[in-house]
XYZ file of C-alpha atoms in Angstrom:
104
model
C 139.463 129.095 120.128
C 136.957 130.422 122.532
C 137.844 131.973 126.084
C 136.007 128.679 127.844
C 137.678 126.083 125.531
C 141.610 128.047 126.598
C 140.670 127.519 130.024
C 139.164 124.161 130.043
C 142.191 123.570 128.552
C 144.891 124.523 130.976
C 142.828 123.258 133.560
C 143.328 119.451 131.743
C 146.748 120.310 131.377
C 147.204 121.648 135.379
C 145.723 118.400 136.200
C 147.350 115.863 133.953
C 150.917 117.397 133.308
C 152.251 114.854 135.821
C 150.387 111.965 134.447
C 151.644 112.948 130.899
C 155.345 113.505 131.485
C 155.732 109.851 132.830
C 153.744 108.246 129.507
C 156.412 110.858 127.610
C 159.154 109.324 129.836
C 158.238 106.029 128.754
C 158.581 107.421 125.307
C 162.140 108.787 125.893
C 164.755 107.996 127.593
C 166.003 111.396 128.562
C 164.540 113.485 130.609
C 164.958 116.692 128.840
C 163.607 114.924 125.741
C 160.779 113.912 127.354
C 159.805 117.406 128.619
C 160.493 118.844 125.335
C 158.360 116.119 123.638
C 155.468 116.894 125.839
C 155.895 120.377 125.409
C 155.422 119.586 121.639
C 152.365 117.091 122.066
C 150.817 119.906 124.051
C 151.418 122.825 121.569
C 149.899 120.277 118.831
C 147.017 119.226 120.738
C 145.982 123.592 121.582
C 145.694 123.902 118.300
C 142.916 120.660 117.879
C 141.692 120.785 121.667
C 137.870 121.832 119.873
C 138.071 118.920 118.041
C 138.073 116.651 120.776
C 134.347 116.118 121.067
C 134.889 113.547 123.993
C 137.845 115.146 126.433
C 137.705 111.706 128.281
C 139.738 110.690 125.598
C 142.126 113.428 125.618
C 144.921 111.647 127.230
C 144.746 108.738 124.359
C 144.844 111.743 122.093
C 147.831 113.420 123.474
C 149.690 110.122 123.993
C 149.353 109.431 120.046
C 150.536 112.682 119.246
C 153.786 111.870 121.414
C 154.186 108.275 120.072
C 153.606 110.423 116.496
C 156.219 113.307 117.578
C 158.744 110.901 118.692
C 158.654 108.636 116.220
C 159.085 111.915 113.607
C 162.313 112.968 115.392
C 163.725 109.434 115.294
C 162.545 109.535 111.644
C 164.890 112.720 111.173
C 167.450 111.718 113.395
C 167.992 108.556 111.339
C 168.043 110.719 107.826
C 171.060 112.538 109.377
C 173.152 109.622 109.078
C 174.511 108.500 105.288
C 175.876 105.680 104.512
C 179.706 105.797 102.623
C 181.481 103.349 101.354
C 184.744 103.571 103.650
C 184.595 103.971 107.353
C 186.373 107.656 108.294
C 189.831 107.813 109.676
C 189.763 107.214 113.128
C 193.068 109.681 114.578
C 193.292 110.464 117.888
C 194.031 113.973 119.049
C 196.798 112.084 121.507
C 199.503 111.617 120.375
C 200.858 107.703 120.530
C 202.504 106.727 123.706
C 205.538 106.188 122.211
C 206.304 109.538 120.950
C 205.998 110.988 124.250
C 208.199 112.515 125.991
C 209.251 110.781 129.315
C 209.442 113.390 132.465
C 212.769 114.272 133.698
């Protein structure tokens, strides 16, 4: 990527990181999340920014790269969970009430 396109580039991102963390906020409900899946949509979008012939559009690029990234960690988040056939042992780490031992 050229020297002009880097700049023009942090300059768009200078101006419209605010603007972009709420639409990732309305992606996500944590906070942290949403920074992180920002951070993500930005590091995507770098690599394509010369591809952008139009950079009007840039924030209806970078918001379907978040809906996209988001939508790929749900995606693998959802994987991580397999279905069994019995439900695990729920134990406590307590012990029952009435094995206790009353104070003296």
């Amino acid at each position: 990527m050229a020297q002009g396109e880097v700049l023009e580039f942090e300059e768009y991102v200078r101006t419209r990181q605010d603007a972009l963390l709420r639409s990732a906020r309305r992606l996500v409900p944590d906070p942290v999340d949403a920074q992180d899946l920002l951070q993500t949509a930005l590091a995507r979008t770098y690599g394509r920014w010369e591809t952008i012939e139009d950079k009007r559009l840039a924030d209806a690029y970078l918001r379907r790269v978040m809906i996209n990234t988001r939508t790929e960690w749900w995606r693998a988040r959802k994987l991580e969970e397999v279905p069994t056939e019995q439900l695990p042992d729920a134990r406590s780490t307590t012990p029952p009430s009435s094995t206790r031992t009353a104070p003296c």
